[in-house]
Coordinates of C-alpha atoms (C1' of nucleotides) in Angstrom, one line a residue:
Chain A
M1 CA 0.0 0.0 0.0
T2 CA 3.0 2.4 -0.1
T3 CA 1.9 4.4 -3.1
A4 CA 5.0 6.4 -3.8
R5 CA 7.7 5.0 -6.0
T6 CA 9.9 7.8 -7.2
P7 CA 9.8 11.4 -5.9
T8 CA 8.4 12.3 -9.3
R9 CA 5.6 9.9 -9.3
N10 CA 3.6 8.3 -12.2
R11 CA 3.3 11.5 -14.2
G12 CA 0.7 11.2 -16.9
N13 CA -0.7 7.9 -15.6
R14 CA -3.0 9.4 -13.0
R15 CA -5.7 10.2 -15.6
A16 CA -5.5 6.7 -17.0
E17 CA -5.5 5.2 -13.6
I18 CA -8.7 7.2 -12.7
L19 CA -10.4 6.3 -15.9
D20 CA -9.7 2.6 -15.3
A21 CA -11.0 2.6 -11.7
A22 CA -14.0 4.6 -12.7
A23 CA -14.8 2.2 -15.5
R24 CA -14.9 -0.7 -13.1
L25 CA -17.0 1.2 -10.6
F26 CA -19.5 2.4 -13.2
A27 CA -19.8 -1.1 -14.6
A28 CA -20.5 -2.5 -11.2
R29 CA -22.9 0.1 -9.7
G30 CA -23.9 2.4 -12.5
F31 CA -22.9 6.0 -13.2
H32 CA -25.2 7.4 -10.5
G33 CA -24.4 4.7 -8.1
V34 CA -20.7 5.8 -7.8
S35 CA -19.6 9.0 -6.1
I36 CA -16.6 11.2 -6.9
E37 CA -15.4 10.2 -3.5
D38 CA -15.6 6.5 -4.4
I39 CA -13.5 7.0 -7.5
G40 CA -10.9 9.0 -5.7
A41 CA -10.7 6.4 -3.0
A42 CA -10.2 3.6 -5.6
V43 CA -7.0 5.3 -6.7
G44 CA -5.8 6.3 -3.3
V45 CA -6.6 10.0 -3.4
S46 CA -9.7 11.4 -1.9
G47 CA -12.6 13.3 -3.5
P48 CA -12.1 16.6 -5.1
A49 CA -8.6 15.7 -6.3
L50 CA -10.2 14.4 -9.5
Y51 CA -11.0 17.9 -10.5
R52 CA -7.3 18.4 -11.2
H53 CA -7.6 15.9 -14.0
F54 CA -11.2 16.2 -15.2
A55 CA -13.7 19.0 -15.5
G56 CA -16.3 16.9 -13.7
K57 CA -18.0 13.5 -13.4
E58 CA -19.8 13.8 -16.7
A59 CA -16.7 14.9 -18.5
L60 CA -14.9 11.8 -17.1
L61 CA -17.6 9.6 -18.5
A62 CA -17.7 11.4 -21.8
E63 CA -13.9 10.9 -22.3
M64 CA -14.2 7.3 -21.3
L65 CA -17.0 6.5 -23.9
L66 CA -15.4 8.6 -26.6
D67 CA -12.2 6.7 -26.1
V68 CA -13.9 3.3 -26.3
S69 CA -16.0 4.1 -29.3
S70 CA -13.2 5.6 -31.3
R71 CA -10.9 2.7 -30.5
L72 CA -13.6 0.2 -31.6
R73 CA -14.3 2.2 -34.7
E74 CA -10.6 2.5 -35.6
S75 CA -9.9 -1.1 -35.1
A76 CA -12.8 -2.0 -37.4
A77 CA -11.7 0.5 -40.0
A78 CA -8.1 -0.9 -39.9
V79 CA -9.4 -4.4 -40.4
V80 CA -11.6 -3.5 -43.3
T81 CA -9.2 -1.2 -45.3
S82 CA -6.3 -3.6 -44.9
A83 CA -8.4 -6.3 -46.2
T84 CA -9.5 -4.5 -49.4
A85 CA -6.0 -4.5 -50.9
P86 CA -5.7 -8.2 -51.6
A87 CA -8.7 -10.1 -52.7
A88 CA -9.5 -11.1 -49.2
S89 CA -12.8 -12.8 -48.8
S90 CA -15.5 -11.1 -46.9
A91 CA -15.6 -14.1 -44.7
E92 CA -12.0 -13.5 -43.6
T93 CA -12.7 -9.8 -43.0
L94 CA -15.7 -10.8 -40.8
D95 CA -13.5 -13.2 -38.8
A96 CA -11.0 -10.3 -38.2
L97 CA -13.8 -8.1 -37.0
L98 CA -15.1 -10.8 -34.7
D99 CA -11.6 -11.4 -33.3
A100 CA -11.1 -7.8 -32.6
Q101 CA -14.4 -7.4 -30.8
I102 CA -13.8 -10.6 -28.8
T103 CA -10.4 -9.4 -27.7
F104 CA -11.8 -6.1 -26.5
A105 CA -14.7 -7.8 -24.7
L106 CA -12.4 -10.3 -22.9
E107 CA -9.7 -7.7 -22.0
Q108 CA -11.9 -4.8 -21.1
P109 CA -15.2 -6.1 -19.8
A110 CA -15.9 -3.1 -17.7
L111 CA -15.4 -0.7 -20.5
I112 CA -17.7 -2.7 -22.8
T113 CA -20.3 -2.8 -20.1
V114 CA -20.2 1.0 -19.5
H115 CA -20.1 1.6 -23.2
D116 CA -23.5 0.2 -23.9
R117 CA -25.2 1.3 -20.7
E118 CA -24.2 4.8 -19.9
L119 CA -24.4 6.8 -23.1
G120 CA -27.6 8.4 -21.7
N121 CA -25.6 10.2 -19.0
V122 CA -23.2 11.9 -21.4
P123 CA -24.1 15.6 -21.9
E124 CA -25.1 16.7 -25.4
P125 CA -22.0 18.0 -27.0
H126 CA -20.1 14.7 -26.8
R127 CA -23.2 12.4 -26.9
R128 CA -23.6 13.0 -30.6
R129 CA -20.0 12.3 -31.4
I130 CA -20.1 9.0 -29.5
R131 CA -23.4 7.9 -31.2
R132 CA -21.8 8.8 -34.5
L133 CA -18.8 6.6 -33.8
Q134 CA -21.0 3.7 -32.6
R135 CA -23.0 4.0 -35.8
L136 CA -20.0 4.0 -37.9
Y137 CA -18.7 0.9 -36.1
V138 CA -22.0 -0.9 -36.8
E139 CA -22.0 0.2 -40.4
E140 CA -18.6 -1.3 -40.8
W141 CA -20.0 -4.6 -39.8
V142 CA -23.1 -4.2 -41.9
T143 CA -21.0 -3.5 -45.0
V144 CA -19.0 -6.6 -44.6
L145 CA -22.2 -8.7 -43.9
A146 CA -23.8 -7.2 -47.0
E147 CA -20.9 -8.4 -49.2
L148 CA -21.4 -11.8 -47.6
H149 CA -25.0 -12.0 -48.6
P150 CA -26.1 -9.2 -51.0
G151 CA -29.8 -10.0 -50.9
C152 CA -30.2 -9.4 -47.2
P153 CA -32.0 -6.1 -46.2
A154 CA -29.8 -3.7 -44.3
A155 CA -32.2 -3.6 -41.3
R156 CA -31.9 -7.3 -40.8
L157 CA -28.1 -7.1 -41.0
R158 CA -28.1 -4.3 -38.4
A159 CA -30.3 -6.3 -36.1
A160 CA -28.1 -9.3 -36.5
T161 CA -25.0 -7.2 -35.7
H162 CA -26.5 -5.9 -32.5
A163 CA -27.4 -9.5 -31.6
V164 CA -23.8 -10.6 -32.1
F165 CA -22.6 -7.7 -30.0
G166 CA -25.0 -8.9 -27.3
L167 CA -23.6 -12.4 -27.5
L168 CA -20.0 -11.2 -27.3
N169 CA -20.5 -8.7 -24.6
S170 CA -22.1 -11.2 -22.4
T171 CA -18.6 -11.9 -21.2
P172 CA -18.9 -9.9 -18.0
H173 CA -21.9 -12.0 -17.0
S174 CA -20.1 -15.3 -17.3
A175 CA -17.0 -14.1 -15.7
G176 CA -15.2 -16.9 -14.0
E177 CA -17.2 -19.6 -15.6
L178 CA -14.6 -20.4 -18.1
P179 CA -11.0 -19.3 -18.5
A180 CA -10.3 -16.8 -21.4
R181 CA -8.3 -19.5 -23.1
D182 CA -11.5 -21.5 -23.6
M183 CA -13.8 -18.5 -23.8
R184 CA -12.3 -17.1 -26.9
P185 CA -12.9 -20.0 -29.3
L186 CA -16.3 -20.6 -27.8
L187 CA -17.4 -17.1 -28.5
R188 CA -15.9 -17.2 -31.9
A189 CA -17.7 -20.4 -32.9
M190 CA -21.0 -19.2 -31.5
A191 CA -20.8 -15.8 -33.1
R192 CA -19.8 -17.2 -36.5
A193 CA -22.6 -19.6 -36.5
A194 CA -25.1 -16.9 -35.4
V195 CA -23.9 -14.6 -38.2
D196 CA -24.2 -17.3 -40.8
A197 CA -27.7 -18.2 -39.6
A198 CA -28.7 -14.5 -39.8
V199 CA -27.3 -13.9 -43.2
N200 CA -28.6 -17.0 -44.9
A201 CA -32.2 -16.0 -45.4
R202 CA -34.9 -18.4 -44.5
Chain B
M1 CA -55.0 11.5 -20.9
T2 CA -58.1 11.5 -18.7
T3 CA -56.9 9.1 -16.1
A4 CA -60.2 8.4 -14.3
R5 CA -62.6 5.9 -15.6
T6 CA -65.0 4.9 -12.9
P7 CA -65.4 6.5 -9.5
T8 CA -63.9 3.4 -8.0
R9 CA -60.7 3.5 -10.0
N10 CA -58.2 0.8 -11.0
R11 CA -58.2 -0.9 -7.7
G12 CA -55.3 -3.4 -7.4
N13 CA -53.8 -2.1 -10.6
R14 CA -51.8 0.7 -9.1
R15 CA -49.0 -1.5 -7.9
A16 CA -48.7 -3.1 -11.3
E17 CA -48.9 0.3 -13.0
I18 CA -46.1 1.6 -10.8
L19 CA -43.9 -1.5 -11.3
D20 CA -44.4 -1.1 -15.0
A21 CA -43.4 2.5 -15.1
A22 CA -40.5 2.0 -12.8
A23 CA -39.2 -0.8 -15.0
R24 CA -39.1 1.5 -18.0
L25 CA -37.4 4.3 -16.1
F26 CA -34.9 2.0 -14.5
A27 CA -34.0 0.5 -17.9
A28 CA -33.6 3.9 -19.4
R29 CA -31.6 5.7 -16.7
G30 CA -30.5 3.2 -14.1
F31 CA -31.8 2.6 -10.6
H32 CA -30.0 5.6 -9.1
G33 CA -30.8 7.8 -12.0
V34 CA -34.5 7.6 -11.3
S35 CA -36.2 9.4 -8.4
I36 CA -39.3 8.4 -6.5
E37 CA -40.8 11.6 -7.8
D38 CA -40.0 10.5 -11.4
I39 CA -41.8 7.2 -10.9
G40 CA -44.8 8.9 -9.3
A41 CA -45.0 11.4 -12.1
A42 CA -45.0 8.6 -14.7
V43 CA -48.2 7.2 -13.2
G44 CA -49.9 10.5 -12.6
V45 CA -49.4 10.7 -8.9
S46 CA -46.7 12.7 -7.3
G47 CA -43.9 11.5 -5.1
P48 CA -44.5 10.0 -1.7
A49 CA -47.8 8.4 -2.8
L50 CA -45.7 5.4 -3.7
Y51 CA -45.1 4.6 0.0
R52 CA -48.8 3.6 0.1
H53 CA -47.9 0.7 -2.1
F54 CA -44.2 -0.1 -1.5
A55 CA -42.0 0.0 1.6
G56 CA -39.4 2.0 -0.4
K57 CA -37.4 2.3 -3.5
E58 CA -35.3 -0.8 -2.9
A59 CA -38.3 -2.8 -2.0
L60 CA -39.9 -1.9 -5.3
L61 CA -36.9 -3.0 -7.2
A62 CA -36.7 -6.2 -5.2
E63 CA -40.3 -7.1 -6.0
M64 CA -39.7 -6.4 -9.6
L65 CA -36.7 -8.6 -9.9
L66 CA -38.2 -11.3 -7.8
D67 CA -41.2 -11.4 -10.1
V68 CA -39.2 -11.5 -13.2
S69 CA -36.8 -14.2 -12.1
S70 CA -39.5 -16.4 -10.8
R71 CA -41.6 -16.0 -13.9
L72 CA -38.6 -17.0 -16.0
R73 CA -37.8 -19.9 -13.9
E74 CA -41.4 -21.2 -13.8
S75 CA -41.8 -20.9 -17.5
A76 CA -38.6 -23.0 -18.0
A77 CA -39.7 -25.6 -15.4
A78 CA -43.1 -25.9 -17.1
V79 CA -41.4 -26.4 -20.5
V80 CA -39.0 -29.0 -19.2
T81 CA -41.4 -31.1 -17.1
S82 CA -44.2 -31.1 -19.7
A83 CA -41.6 -32.4 -22.2
T84 CA -40.4 -35.3 -20.1
A85 CA -43.7 -37.2 -20.3
P86 CA -43.7 -38.1 -24.0
A87 CA -40.4 -39.0 -25.6
A88 CA -39.8 -35.4 -26.6
S89 CA -36.4 -34.8 -28.0
S90 CA -34.0 -32.5 -26.1
A91 CA -33.8 -30.4 -29.3
E92 CA -37.5 -29.8 -29.1
T93 CA -37.3 -28.9 -25.4
L94 CA -34.5 -26.5 -26.2
D95 CA -36.6 -24.8 -28.9
A96 CA -39.4 -24.4 -26.4
L97 CA -37.0 -22.8 -23.9
L98 CA -35.7 -20.5 -26.7
D99 CA -39.2 -19.4 -27.7
A100 CA -40.2 -18.6 -24.2
Q101 CA -37.1 -16.5 -23.6
I102 CA -37.6 -14.7 -27.0
T103 CA -41.2 -13.9 -26.2
F104 CA -40.2 -12.5 -22.9
A105 CA -37.4 -10.4 -24.4
L106 CA -39.6 -9.0 -27.1
E107 CA -42.6 -8.3 -24.9
Q108 CA -40.8 -7.0 -21.8
P109 CA -37.5 -5.5 -22.9
A110 CA -37.4 -3.1 -19.9
L111 CA -37.8 -5.9 -17.4
I112 CA -35.2 -8.0 -19.1
T113 CA -32.8 -5.0 -19.1
V114 CA -33.3 -4.2 -15.4
H115 CA -33.1 -7.9 -14.5
D116 CA -29.5 -8.3 -15.5
R117 CA -28.3 -4.9 -14.5
E118 CA -29.7 -4.0 -11.2
L119 CA -29.4 -7.0 -9.0
G120 CA -26.6 -5.3 -7.1
N121 CA -29.0 -2.7 -5.8
V122 CA -31.3 -5.2 -4.1
P123 CA -30.7 -5.4 -0.4
E124 CA -29.5 -8.7 1.0
P125 CA -32.6 -10.6 2.2
H126 CA -34.1 -10.7 -1.3
R127 CA -30.9 -10.6 -3.2
R128 CA -30.1 -14.2 -2.4
R129 CA -33.5 -15.4 -3.4
I130 CA -33.2 -13.7 -6.8
R131 CA -29.8 -15.1 -7.4
R132 CA -31.1 -18.5 -6.6
L133 CA -33.9 -18.3 -9.1
Q134 CA -31.6 -17.0 -11.8
R135 CA -29.2 -19.9 -11.1
L136 CA -32.1 -22.4 -11.3
Y137 CA -33.1 -20.9 -14.6
V138 CA -29.6 -21.3 -16.0
E139 CA -29.4 -24.8 -14.7
E140 CA -32.6 -25.7 -16.5
W141 CA -31.0 -24.7 -19.7
V142 CA -27.7 -26.4 -18.9
T143 CA -29.5 -29.7 -18.2
V144 CA -31.2 -29.6 -21.5
L145 CA -28.0 -28.8 -23.3
A146 CA -26.2 -31.6 -21.5
E147 CA -28.7 -34.1 -22.8
L148 CA -28.1 -32.7 -26.2
H149 CA -24.4 -33.3 -26.0
P150 CA -23.3 -35.4 -23.0
G151 CA -19.6 -35.0 -23.5
C152 CA -19.6 -31.2 -23.0
P153 CA -18.3 -29.9 -19.7
A154 CA -20.9 -28.1 -17.6
A155 CA -18.8 -24.9 -17.4
R156 CA -18.8 -24.6 -21.2
L157 CA -22.6 -25.1 -21.3
R158 CA -23.1 -22.5 -18.7
A159 CA -21.0 -20.0 -20.6
A160 CA -22.8 -20.8 -23.8
T161 CA -26.1 -20.3 -22.0
H162 CA -25.1 -16.8 -20.8
A163 CA -23.9 -16.0 -24.3
V164 CA -27.3 -17.0 -25.8
F165 CA -29.1 -14.8 -23.2
G166 CA -26.8 -11.9 -24.2
L167 CA -27.8 -12.5 -27.8
L168 CA -31.5 -12.6 -27.1
N169 CA -31.5 -9.8 -24.6
S170 CA -29.9 -7.5 -27.2
T171 CA -33.5 -6.7 -28.3
P172 CA -33.7 -3.4 -26.4
H173 CA -30.6 -2.2 -28.3
S174 CA -32.0 -2.9 -31.7
A175 CA -35.4 -1.5 -30.9
G176 CA -37.0 -0.2 -34.0
E177 CA -34.5 -1.7 -36.4
L178 CA -36.8 -4.5 -37.2
P179 CA -40.5 -5.3 -36.4
A180 CA -41.1 -8.0 -33.9
R181 CA -42.6 -10.1 -36.6
D182 CA -39.2 -10.4 -38.3
M183 CA -37.2 -10.1 -35.1
R184 CA -38.5 -13.4 -33.6
P185 CA -37.5 -15.8 -36.4
L186 CA -34.2 -14.0 -36.7
L187 CA -33.4 -14.3 -33.1
R188 CA -34.5 -17.9 -33.1
A189 CA -32.3 -18.8 -36.0
M190 CA -29.3 -17.1 -34.6
A191 CA -29.7 -18.5 -31.1
R192 CA -30.2 -22.1 -32.4
A193 CA -27.1 -21.8 -34.6
A194 CA -25.1 -20.4 -31.7
V195 CA -26.2 -23.2 -29.4
D196 CA -25.4 -25.9 -31.9
A197 CA -21.9 -24.4 -32.4
A198 CA -21.3 -24.2 -28.7
V199 CA -22.4 -27.8 -28.0
N200 CA -20.7 -29.5 -30.9
A201 CA -17.2 -29.5 -29.5
R202 CA -14.4 -28.4 -31.8
Chain C
dT1 C1' -74.9 8.1 9.0
dC2 C1' -70.7 7.4 10.4
dG3 C1' -66.3 5.7 11.2
dA4 C1' -62.7 3.0 9.0
dG5 C1' -59.5 2.1 5.5
dA6 C1' -57.4 3.0 1.4
dT7 C1' -55.1 6.5 -1.3
dG8 C1' -53.6 11.1 -2.1
dT9 C1' -51.5 15.7 -1.0
dT10 C1' -48.0 19.2 0.7
dA11 C1' -44.3 20.5 3.9
dG12 C1' -40.4 19.2 6.3
dT13 C1' -36.2 16.2 7.7
dC14 C1' -31.7 14.5 7.1
dA15 C1' -28.1 12.5 4.4
dT16 C1' -25.5 12.5 0.3
dC17 C1' -23.3 14.3 -3.6
dG18 C1' -21.2 17.3 -7.1
dT19 C1' -18.6 21.2 -7.1
dT20 C1' -15.9 25.2 -5.5
dA21 C1' -12.7 27.7 -2.4
dA22 C1' -8.7 28.3 0.2
dC23 C1' -4.8 26.5 1.4
dG24 C1' -0.3 23.3 1.5
dT25 C1' 3.8 21.2 -0.7
dA26 C1' 7.1 19.3 -3.5
dA27 C1' 9.5 19.4 -8.0
dC28 C1' 11.4 22.0 -11.6
dC29 C1' 13.4 26.2 -14.0
dG30 C1' 15.1 30.9 -14.6
Chain D
dC1 C1' 17.2 31.3 -4.5
dG2 C1' 12.2 32.7 -6.0
dG3 C1' 8.3 31.6 -8.5
dT4 C1' 5.5 28.9 -11.3
dT5 C1' 3.3 24.4 -12.1
dA6 C1' 1.3 20.1 -10.8
dC7 C1' -1.1 17.8 -7.5
dG8 C1' -3.1 17.1 -3.2
dT9 C1' -5.7 18.4 1.1
dT10 C1' -9.9 19.9 4.1
dA11 C1' -13.9 22.8 4.7
dA12 C1' -17.8 24.7 3.0
dC13 C1' -22.2 25.5 -0.2
dG14 C1' -26.2 24.3 -2.8
dA15 C1' -29.1 20.9 -4.9
dT16 C1' -31.3 16.8 -4.9
dG17 C1' -33.4 12.8 -3.1
dA18 C1' -35.4 9.2 0.0
dC19 C1' -38.4 9.1 3.4
dT20 C1' -41.7 10.8 7.3
dA21 C1' -45.5 13.6 9.2
dA22 C1' -49.7 15.8 9.2
dC23 C1' -53.5 16.5 6.9
dA24 C1' -57.6 15.7 3.1
dT25 C1' -60.8 12.9 0.5
dC26 C1' -63.4 9.3 -1.2
dT27 C1' -65.8 4.6 -0.8
dC28 C1' -67.9 1.3 1.7
dG29 C1' -69.9 -1.7 5.2
dA30 C1' -72.3 -1.9 9.6

DNA sequence: TCGAGATGTTAGTCATCGTTAACGTAACCG
DNA sequence: CGGTTACGTTAACGATGACTAACATCTCGA
């Protein structure tokens, strides 16, 4: 519990440390169920110290969600654009998208949880930007799925995408059931099968 | 918007009306993001009137979750026991479980949402009972899945069950994307495929 | 008719919470 | 050195919110 390490402590890490602790707390008890004092205590400082790093509680949440949604979106964009150069099959691109999302869900369950629960608590300037990024991320998936099965209406593909996210983001609920080593292939297999079933019309 | 109908108004309905409104509000803004005043306003009375019907805010939540989890559990028990009499295949039993859960998710999205987010806010006497019912519900599924593929370890089946719940409960997120008429078969197909993929070892 | 019970209302309480203010201190830089 | 910057502290302030108290009203059964 001795927090100090060097006289000049963890310099830029405080912000990240706070964001990390806040994510876990928000995921566990919800945005309004966590106080500024709680977050401070989780990183070893107390209360109003957070205002040295963030403009306020909502700003903290906004930055957190903005970071998550842009990271997701960027990872998807990277996968898709890098795949267009060679004649990569849409199926392979989809697998890459799946793997990226699975990695994120397994490594950052708290962030994933907060990301799809707490958007409503972000004030309006940033709210729109986050929604936009989320929409772009979904559309990335929809585009790939559309190539996989051109006849399928976009609404159905969107619904299927959300369903797959629901499946993959269930990770926090089954925490501890299965080690990540087994969880990853299980989720991959289930998600792939679900996507195929959705895309192959009935 | 004229709320009165007969002089002797909706007698026993007030409680149900309150629970319904509270479920929607909790789903949208989280337990701590909703005030007693908000819930009262949603049913046309104001504030402390709720204490004529519930002991408090937490008691209201407890009753809501207890009701949901026992209804789910009962529906699953009914499906399973009614299926054992004839030589119903496990696959058919699983389909019945799936359909029941899909119906619930499509008809009561708010309840489903609150059910897997807000357990942490239920005080301890009831918390245990709700957890117990949830566990029994999951075990009902696991039992059926185990018959479907005896070699599969129970932990894997449990994880798969949670993943399927995640898929089916994604309904609130894709609200409006697709009409329920199309949503139901889509969810059914995706869930069935996901279950098969999970159970057939790799 | 009248008293009881069920169901509201408004006004107040007490705790909690987000945020600001005022103040320390240690490192760095001229 | 001396002063700025970065980062903390504790003490308030104001708002909100859960819950209680005191007080109507309406329906109904004896």
